[in-house]
mmCIF file of C-alpha atoms in Angstrom:
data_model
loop_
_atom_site.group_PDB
_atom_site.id
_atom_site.type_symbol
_atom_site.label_atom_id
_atom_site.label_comp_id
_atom_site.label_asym_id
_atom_site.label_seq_id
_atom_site.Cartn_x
_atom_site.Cartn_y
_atom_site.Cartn_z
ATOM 1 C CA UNK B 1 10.075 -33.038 8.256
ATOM 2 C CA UNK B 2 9.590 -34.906 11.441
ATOM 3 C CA UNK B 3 7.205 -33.853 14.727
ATOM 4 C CA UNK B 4 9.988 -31.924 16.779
ATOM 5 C CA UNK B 5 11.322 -29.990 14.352
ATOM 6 C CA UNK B 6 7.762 -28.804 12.952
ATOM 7 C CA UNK B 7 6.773 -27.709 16.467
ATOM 8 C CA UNK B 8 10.215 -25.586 16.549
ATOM 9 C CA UNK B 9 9.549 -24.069 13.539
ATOM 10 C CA UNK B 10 5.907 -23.055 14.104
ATOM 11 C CA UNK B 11 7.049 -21.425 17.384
ATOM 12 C CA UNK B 12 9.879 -19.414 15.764
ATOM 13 C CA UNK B 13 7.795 -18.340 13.210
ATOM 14 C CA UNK B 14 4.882 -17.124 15.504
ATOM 15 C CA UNK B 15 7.850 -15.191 17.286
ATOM 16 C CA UNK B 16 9.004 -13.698 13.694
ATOM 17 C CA UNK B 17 5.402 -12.713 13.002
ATOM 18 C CA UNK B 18 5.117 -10.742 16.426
ATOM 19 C CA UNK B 19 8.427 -8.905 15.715
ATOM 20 C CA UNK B 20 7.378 -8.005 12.304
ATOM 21 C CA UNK B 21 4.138 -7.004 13.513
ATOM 22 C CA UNK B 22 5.811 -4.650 16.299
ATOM 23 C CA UNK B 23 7.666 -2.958 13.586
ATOM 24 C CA UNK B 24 4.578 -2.492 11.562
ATOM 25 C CA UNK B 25 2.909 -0.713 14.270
ATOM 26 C CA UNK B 26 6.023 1.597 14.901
ATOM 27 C CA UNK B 27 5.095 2.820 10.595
ATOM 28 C CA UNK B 28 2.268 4.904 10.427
ATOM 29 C CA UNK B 29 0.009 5.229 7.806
ATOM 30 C CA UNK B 30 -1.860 8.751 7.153
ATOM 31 C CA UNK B 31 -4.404 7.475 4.461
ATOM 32 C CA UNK B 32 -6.834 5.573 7.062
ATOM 33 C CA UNK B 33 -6.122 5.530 10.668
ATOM 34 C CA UNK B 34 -5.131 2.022 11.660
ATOM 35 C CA UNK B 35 -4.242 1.177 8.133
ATOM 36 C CA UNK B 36 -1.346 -1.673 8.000
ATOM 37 C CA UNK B 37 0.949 -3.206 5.611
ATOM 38 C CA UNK B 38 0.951 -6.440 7.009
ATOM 39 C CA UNK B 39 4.199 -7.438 7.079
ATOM 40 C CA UNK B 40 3.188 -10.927 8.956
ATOM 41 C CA UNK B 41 1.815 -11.968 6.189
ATOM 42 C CA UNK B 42 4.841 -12.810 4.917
ATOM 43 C CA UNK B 43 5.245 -15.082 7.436
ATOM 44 C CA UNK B 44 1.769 -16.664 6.882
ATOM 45 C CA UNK B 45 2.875 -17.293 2.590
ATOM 46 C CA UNK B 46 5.723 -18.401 3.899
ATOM 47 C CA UNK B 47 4.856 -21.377 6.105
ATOM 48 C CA UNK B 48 1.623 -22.638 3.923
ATOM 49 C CA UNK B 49 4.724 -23.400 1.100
ATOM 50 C CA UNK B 50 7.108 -24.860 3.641
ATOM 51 C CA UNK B 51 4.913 -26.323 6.925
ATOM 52 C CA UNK B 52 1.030 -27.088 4.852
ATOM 53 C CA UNK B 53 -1.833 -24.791 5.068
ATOM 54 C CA UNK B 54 -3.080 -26.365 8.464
ATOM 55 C CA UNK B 55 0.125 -25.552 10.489
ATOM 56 C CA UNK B 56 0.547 -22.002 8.869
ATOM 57 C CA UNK B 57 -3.601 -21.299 9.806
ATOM 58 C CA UNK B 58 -2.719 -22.008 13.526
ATOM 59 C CA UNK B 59 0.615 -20.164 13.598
ATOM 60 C CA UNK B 60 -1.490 -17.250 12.120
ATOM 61 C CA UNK B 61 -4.198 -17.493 14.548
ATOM 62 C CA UNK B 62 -1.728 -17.884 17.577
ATOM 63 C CA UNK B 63 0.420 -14.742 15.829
ATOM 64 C CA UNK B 64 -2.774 -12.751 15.511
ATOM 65 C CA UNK B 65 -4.108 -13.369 19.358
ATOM 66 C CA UNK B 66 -0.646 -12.954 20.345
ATOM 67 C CA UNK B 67 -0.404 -9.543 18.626
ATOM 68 C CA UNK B 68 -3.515 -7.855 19.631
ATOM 69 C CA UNK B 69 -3.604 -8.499 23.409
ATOM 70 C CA UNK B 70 0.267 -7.094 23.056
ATOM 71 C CA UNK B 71 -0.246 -3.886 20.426
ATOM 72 C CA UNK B 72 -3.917 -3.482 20.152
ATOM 73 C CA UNK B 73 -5.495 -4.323 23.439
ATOM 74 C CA UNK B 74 -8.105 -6.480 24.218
ATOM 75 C CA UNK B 75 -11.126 -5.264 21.607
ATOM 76 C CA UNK B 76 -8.778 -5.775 18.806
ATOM 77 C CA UNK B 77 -8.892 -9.468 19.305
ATOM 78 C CA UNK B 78 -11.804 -10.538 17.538
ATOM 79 C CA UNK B 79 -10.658 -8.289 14.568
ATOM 80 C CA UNK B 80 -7.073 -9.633 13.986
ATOM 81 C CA UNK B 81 -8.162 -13.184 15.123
ATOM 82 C CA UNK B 82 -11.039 -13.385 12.475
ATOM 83 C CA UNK B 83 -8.893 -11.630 9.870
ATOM 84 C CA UNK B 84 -5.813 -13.873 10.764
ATOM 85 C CA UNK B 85 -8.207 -17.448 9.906
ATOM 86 C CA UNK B 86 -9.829 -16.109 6.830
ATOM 87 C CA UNK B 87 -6.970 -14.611 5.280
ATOM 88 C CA UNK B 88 -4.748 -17.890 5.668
ATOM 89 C CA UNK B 89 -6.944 -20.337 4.924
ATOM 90 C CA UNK B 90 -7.852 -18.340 1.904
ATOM 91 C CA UNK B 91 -4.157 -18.235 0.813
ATOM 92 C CA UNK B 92 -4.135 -21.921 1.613
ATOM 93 C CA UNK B 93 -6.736 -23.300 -0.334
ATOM 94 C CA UNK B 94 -5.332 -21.240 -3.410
ATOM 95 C CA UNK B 95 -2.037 -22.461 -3.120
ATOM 96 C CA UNK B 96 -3.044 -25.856 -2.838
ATOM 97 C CA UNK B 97 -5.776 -26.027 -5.325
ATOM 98 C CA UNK B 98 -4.251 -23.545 -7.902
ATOM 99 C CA UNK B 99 -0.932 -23.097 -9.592
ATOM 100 C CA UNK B 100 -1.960 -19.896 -11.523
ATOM 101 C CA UNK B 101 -1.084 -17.366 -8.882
ATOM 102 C CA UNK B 102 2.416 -16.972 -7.633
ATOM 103 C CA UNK B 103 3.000 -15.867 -3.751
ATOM 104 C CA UNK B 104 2.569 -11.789 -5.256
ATOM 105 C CA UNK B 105 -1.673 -12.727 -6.137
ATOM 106 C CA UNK B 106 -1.789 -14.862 -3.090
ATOM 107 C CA UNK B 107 -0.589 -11.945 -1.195
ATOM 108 C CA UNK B 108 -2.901 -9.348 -2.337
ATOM 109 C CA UNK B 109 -5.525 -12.096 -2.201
ATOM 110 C CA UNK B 110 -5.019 -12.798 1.745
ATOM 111 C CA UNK B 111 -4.451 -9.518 2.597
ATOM 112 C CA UNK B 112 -8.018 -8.518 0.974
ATOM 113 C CA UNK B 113 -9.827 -11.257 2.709
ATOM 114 C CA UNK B 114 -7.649 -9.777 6.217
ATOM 115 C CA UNK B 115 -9.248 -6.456 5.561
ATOM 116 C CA UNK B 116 -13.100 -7.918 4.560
ATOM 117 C CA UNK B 117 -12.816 -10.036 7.586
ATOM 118 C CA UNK B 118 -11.896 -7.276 9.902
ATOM 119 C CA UNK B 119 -15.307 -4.889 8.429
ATOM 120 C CA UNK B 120 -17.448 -7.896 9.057
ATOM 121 C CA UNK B 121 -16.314 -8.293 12.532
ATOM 122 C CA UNK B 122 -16.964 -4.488 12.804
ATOM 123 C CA UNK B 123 -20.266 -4.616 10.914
ATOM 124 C CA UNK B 124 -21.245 -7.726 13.576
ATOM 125 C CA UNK B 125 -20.242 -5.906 16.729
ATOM 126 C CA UNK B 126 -21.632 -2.546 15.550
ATOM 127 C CA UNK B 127 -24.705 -3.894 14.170
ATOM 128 C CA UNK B 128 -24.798 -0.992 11.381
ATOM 129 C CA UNK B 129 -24.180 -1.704 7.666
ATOM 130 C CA UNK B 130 -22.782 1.714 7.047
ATOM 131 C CA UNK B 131 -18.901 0.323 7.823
ATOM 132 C CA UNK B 132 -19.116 -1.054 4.664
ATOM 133 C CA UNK B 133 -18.615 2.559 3.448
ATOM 134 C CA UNK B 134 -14.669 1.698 4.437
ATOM 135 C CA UNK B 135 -14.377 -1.289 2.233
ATOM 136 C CA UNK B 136 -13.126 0.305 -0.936
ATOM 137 C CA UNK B 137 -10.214 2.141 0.473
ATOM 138 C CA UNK B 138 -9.368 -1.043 2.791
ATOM 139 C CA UNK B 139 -9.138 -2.968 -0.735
ATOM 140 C CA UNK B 140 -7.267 -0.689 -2.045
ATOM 141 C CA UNK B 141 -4.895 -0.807 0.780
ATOM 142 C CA UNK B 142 -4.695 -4.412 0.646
ATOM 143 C CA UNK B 143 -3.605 -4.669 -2.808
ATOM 144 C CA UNK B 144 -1.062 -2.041 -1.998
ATOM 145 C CA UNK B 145 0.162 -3.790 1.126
ATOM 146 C CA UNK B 146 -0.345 -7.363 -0.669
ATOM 147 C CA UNK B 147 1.720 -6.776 -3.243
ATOM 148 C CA UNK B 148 4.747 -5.224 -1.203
ATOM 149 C CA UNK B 149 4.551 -8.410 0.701
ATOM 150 C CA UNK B 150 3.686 -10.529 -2.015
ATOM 151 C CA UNK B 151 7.468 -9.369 -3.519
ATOM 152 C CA UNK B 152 9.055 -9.897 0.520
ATOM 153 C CA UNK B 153 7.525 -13.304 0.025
ATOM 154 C CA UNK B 154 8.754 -14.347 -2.912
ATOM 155 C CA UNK B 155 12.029 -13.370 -2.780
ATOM 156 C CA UNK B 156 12.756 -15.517 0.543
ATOM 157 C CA UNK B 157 10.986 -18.266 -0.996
ATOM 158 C CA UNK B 158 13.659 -18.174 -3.758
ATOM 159 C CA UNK B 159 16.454 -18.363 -1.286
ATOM 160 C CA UNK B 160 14.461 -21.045 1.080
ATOM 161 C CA UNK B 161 15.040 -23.451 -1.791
ATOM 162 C CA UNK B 162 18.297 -23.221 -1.634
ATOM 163 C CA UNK B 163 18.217 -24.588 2.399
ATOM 164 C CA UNK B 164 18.254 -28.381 2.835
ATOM 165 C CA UNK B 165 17.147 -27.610 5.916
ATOM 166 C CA UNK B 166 13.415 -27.174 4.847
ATOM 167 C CA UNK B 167 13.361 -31.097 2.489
ATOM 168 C CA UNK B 168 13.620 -30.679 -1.078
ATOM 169 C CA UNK B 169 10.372 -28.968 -2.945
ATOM 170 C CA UNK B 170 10.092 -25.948 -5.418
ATOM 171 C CA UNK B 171 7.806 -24.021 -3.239
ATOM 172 C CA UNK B 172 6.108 -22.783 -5.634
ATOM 173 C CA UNK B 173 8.564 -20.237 -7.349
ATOM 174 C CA UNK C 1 7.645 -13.290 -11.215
ATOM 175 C CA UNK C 2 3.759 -12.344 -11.557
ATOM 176 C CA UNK C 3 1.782 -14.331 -13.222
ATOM 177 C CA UNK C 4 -0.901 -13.398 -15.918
ATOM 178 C CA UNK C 5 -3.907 -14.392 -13.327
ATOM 179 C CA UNK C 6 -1.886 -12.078 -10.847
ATOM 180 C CA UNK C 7 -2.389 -8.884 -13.405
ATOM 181 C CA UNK C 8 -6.248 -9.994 -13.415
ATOM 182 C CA UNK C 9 -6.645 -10.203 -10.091
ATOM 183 C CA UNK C 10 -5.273 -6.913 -8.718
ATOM 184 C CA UNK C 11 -6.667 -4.936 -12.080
ATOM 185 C CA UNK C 12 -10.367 -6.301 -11.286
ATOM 186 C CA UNK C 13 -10.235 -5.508 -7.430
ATOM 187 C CA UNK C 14 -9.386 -1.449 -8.075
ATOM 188 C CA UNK C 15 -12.178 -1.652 -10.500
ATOM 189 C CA UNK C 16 -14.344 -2.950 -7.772
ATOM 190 C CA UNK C 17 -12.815 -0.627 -5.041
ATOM 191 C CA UNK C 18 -13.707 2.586 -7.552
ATOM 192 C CA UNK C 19 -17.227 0.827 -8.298
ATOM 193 C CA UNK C 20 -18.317 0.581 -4.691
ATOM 194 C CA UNK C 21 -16.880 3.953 -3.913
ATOM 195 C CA UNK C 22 -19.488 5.383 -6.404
ATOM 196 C CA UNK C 23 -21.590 3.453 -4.874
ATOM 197 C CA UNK C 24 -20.950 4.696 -1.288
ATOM 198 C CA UNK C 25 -21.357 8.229 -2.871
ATOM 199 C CA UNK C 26 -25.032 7.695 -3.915
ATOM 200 C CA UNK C 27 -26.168 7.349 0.004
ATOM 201 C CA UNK C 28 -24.494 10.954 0.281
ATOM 202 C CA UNK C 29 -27.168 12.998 -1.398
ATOM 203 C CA UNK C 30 -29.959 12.622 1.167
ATOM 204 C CA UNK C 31 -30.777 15.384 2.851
ATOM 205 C CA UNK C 32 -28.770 14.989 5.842
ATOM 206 C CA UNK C 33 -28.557 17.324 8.925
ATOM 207 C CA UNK C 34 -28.054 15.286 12.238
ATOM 208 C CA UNK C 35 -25.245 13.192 13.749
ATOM 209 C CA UNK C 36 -26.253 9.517 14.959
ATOM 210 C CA UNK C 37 -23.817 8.774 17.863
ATOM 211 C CA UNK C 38 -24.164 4.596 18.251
ATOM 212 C CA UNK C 39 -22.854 3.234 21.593
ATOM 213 C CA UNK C 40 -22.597 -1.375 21.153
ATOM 214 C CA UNK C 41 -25.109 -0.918 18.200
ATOM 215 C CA UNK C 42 -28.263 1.101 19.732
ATOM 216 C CA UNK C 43 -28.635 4.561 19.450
ATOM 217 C CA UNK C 44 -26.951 6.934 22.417
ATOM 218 C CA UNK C 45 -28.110 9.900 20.790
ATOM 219 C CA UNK C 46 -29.036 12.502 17.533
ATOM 220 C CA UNK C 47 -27.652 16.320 17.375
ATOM 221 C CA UNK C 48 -28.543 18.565 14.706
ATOM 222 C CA UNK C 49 -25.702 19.445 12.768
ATOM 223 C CA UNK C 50 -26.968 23.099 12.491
ATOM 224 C CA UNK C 51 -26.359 24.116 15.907
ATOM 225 C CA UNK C 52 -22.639 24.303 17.132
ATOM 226 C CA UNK C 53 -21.925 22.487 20.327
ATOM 227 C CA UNK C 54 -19.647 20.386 21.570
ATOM 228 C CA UNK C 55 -21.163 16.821 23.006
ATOM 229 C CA UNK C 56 -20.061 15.012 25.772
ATOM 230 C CA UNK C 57 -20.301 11.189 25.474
ATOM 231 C CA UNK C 58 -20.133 9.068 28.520
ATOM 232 C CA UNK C 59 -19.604 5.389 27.946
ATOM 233 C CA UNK C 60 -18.450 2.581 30.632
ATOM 234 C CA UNK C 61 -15.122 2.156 28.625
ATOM 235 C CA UNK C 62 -14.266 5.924 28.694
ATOM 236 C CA UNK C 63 -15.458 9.385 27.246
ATOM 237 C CA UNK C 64 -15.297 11.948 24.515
ATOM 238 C CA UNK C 65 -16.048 14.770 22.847
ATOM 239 C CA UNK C 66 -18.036 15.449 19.802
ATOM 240 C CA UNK C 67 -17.328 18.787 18.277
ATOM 241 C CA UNK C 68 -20.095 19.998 15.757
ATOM 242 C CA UNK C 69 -18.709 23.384 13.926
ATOM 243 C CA UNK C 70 -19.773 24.893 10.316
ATOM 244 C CA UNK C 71 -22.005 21.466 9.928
ATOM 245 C CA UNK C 72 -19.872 19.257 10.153
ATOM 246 C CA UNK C 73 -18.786 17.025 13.629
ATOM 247 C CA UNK C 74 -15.515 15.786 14.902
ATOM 248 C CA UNK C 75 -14.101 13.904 17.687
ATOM 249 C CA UNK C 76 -12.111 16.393 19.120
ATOM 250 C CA UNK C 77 -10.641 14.345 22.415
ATOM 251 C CA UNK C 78 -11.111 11.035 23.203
ATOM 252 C CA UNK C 79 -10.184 8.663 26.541
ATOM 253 C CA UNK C 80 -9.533 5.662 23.825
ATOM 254 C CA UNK C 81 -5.640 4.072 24.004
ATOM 255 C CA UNK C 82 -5.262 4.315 20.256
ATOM 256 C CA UNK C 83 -6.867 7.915 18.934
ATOM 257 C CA UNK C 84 -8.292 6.869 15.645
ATOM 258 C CA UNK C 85 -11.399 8.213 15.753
ATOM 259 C CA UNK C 86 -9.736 11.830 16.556
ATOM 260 C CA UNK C 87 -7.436 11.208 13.394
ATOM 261 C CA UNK C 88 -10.374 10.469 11.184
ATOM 262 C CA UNK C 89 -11.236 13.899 10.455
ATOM 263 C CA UNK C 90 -14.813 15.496 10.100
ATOM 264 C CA UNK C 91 -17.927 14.411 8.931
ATOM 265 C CA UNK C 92 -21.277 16.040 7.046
ATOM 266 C CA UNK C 93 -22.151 13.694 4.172
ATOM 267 C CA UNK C 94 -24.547 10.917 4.939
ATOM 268 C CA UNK C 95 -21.633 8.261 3.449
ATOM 269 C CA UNK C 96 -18.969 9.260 6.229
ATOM 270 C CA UNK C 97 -18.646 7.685 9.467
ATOM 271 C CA UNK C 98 -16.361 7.654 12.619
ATOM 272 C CA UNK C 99 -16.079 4.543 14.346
ATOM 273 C CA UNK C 100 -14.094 4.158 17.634
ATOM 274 C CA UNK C 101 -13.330 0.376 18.299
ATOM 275 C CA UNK C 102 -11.988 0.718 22.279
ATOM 276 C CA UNK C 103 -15.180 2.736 22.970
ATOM 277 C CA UNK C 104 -17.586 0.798 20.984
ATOM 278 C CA UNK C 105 -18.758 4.084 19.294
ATOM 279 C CA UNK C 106 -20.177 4.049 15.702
ATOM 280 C CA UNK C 107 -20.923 8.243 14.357
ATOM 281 C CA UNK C 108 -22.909 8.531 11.387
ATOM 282 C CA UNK C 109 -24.740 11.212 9.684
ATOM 283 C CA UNK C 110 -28.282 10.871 9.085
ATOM 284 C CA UNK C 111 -31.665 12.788 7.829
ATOM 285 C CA UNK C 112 -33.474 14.619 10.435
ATOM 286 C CA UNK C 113 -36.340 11.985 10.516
ATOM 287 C CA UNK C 114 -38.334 9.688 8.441
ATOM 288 C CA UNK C 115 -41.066 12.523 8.854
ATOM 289 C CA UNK C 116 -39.215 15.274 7.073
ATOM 290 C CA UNK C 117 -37.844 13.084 4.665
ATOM 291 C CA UNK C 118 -40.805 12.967 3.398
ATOM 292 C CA UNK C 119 -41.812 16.985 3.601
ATOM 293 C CA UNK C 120 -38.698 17.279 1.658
#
């Protein structure tokens, strides 16, 4: 895949993130207030199989400033930004090192580390351990939300292979 | 479609998520009576959670009220763009905790003092 075409992709896919993320915020969810799906990450699984873990960690980071200054205002920075780099280099590093998970663990994985990142960042700016006291029902929200977009991201990357468009590789599935 | 390390790895995170819940539950039997309110990580102020009275907090990024009713406290009205911390319901046990991000709040429940902790 040459320069141009990368740098066209990575901007059309930090544009799909935002949408996704737009709709996300428009579902509420009445366990914990602010809890999300995280229906970018799909995008994020996506691009470490097609563009390399590098490109998909900025995309992700871009996506996740992008998104917060327009949903969550200004304080919510830190906490998608942080949760954004974690979770996709995470996802990265397993995808590259490790051919035992397919994009479903990969997705619960990433969308764990989101959630952990996002109650450090809380624990850091609040300076009080007790956050931690949300940690159990964030992971079990992540594996919830990771595997529904675990399934999202495995199904495209079935059809992806099929697009000559992207070079030829398995992408994992 | 899911692999057999997949199965693993979701199965052993609920079993953490229920372990550190118990977990979280042991810090709730302290004798605990009074509501920390946290403003950017040092303390704003303690009410006892005996008395009913509704607390005004003023912060430079906005204000609300803290309703304490039948010993247990509330954010009943906030000035915060999102309204979390009014949708996260009441607290009394020393493991619960309201935390407003916009108005860099944290609420936790705490024992009286390190004095009567003691006389307990």
């Amino acid at each position: 895949m040459n320069k141009g075409k990368k740098v066209i992709l990575m901007g059309i896919f930090i544009a799909l993130g935002l949408v996704l993320q737009y709709i996300e915020s428009l579902i509420p969810i009445a366990v914990l207030p602010g809890g999300k799906i995280g229906l970018s990450n799909i995008v994020t699984i996506i691009n470490i199989y097609l563009l390399g873990p590098w490109n998909a960690i900025i995309i992700a980071t871009l996506r996740a400033f992008l998104g917060a200054l327009l949903f969550g205002g200004v304080s919510a920075i830190p906490y998608s930004v942080v949760g954004a780099i974690l979770s996709s280099s995470i996802m990265g590093y397993m995808i590259k090192k490790t051919d035992k998970f397919s994009p479903v663990g990969i997705s619960v994985l990433g969308a764990i580390t989101h959630n952990f990142g996002q109650i450090l960042v809380a624990m850091a700016i609040f300076m009080s351990f007790k956050i931690i006291v949300y940690l159990p029902v964030l992971i079990v929200l992540g594996v919830l939300g990771g595997f529904i977009t675990g399934i999202c991201a495995l199904k495209i990357l079935k059809h992806i292979k099929k697009v000559s468009f992207f070079g030829k590789d398995n992408f994992g599935v | 479609m899911t692999t057999k390390y997949d199965r693993i790895l979701i199965i052993f995170l609920l079993v953490f998520a229920i372990i550190l819940y118990c977990f979280t539950l042991c810090f709730a039997f302290d004798v605990s009576d009074t509501v920390r309110v946290s403003l950017d990580g040092k303390e704003y102020g303690r009410y006892s959670l005996l008395t009913d009275e509704d607390v005004k907090i003023f912060t430079e990024y906005g204000n609300c009220i803290l309703s304490i009713k039948n010993r247990e406290a509330e954010v009943v009205s906030s000035e915060c763009p999102d309204k979390y911390c009014e949708n996260m319901g009441k607290i009394s046990k020393g493991s619960q905790v309201i935390v407003c991000v916009p108005l860099h709040l944290v609420i936790d429940v705490v024992g009286q003092s390190s004095v009567d902790k003691v006389a307990y």
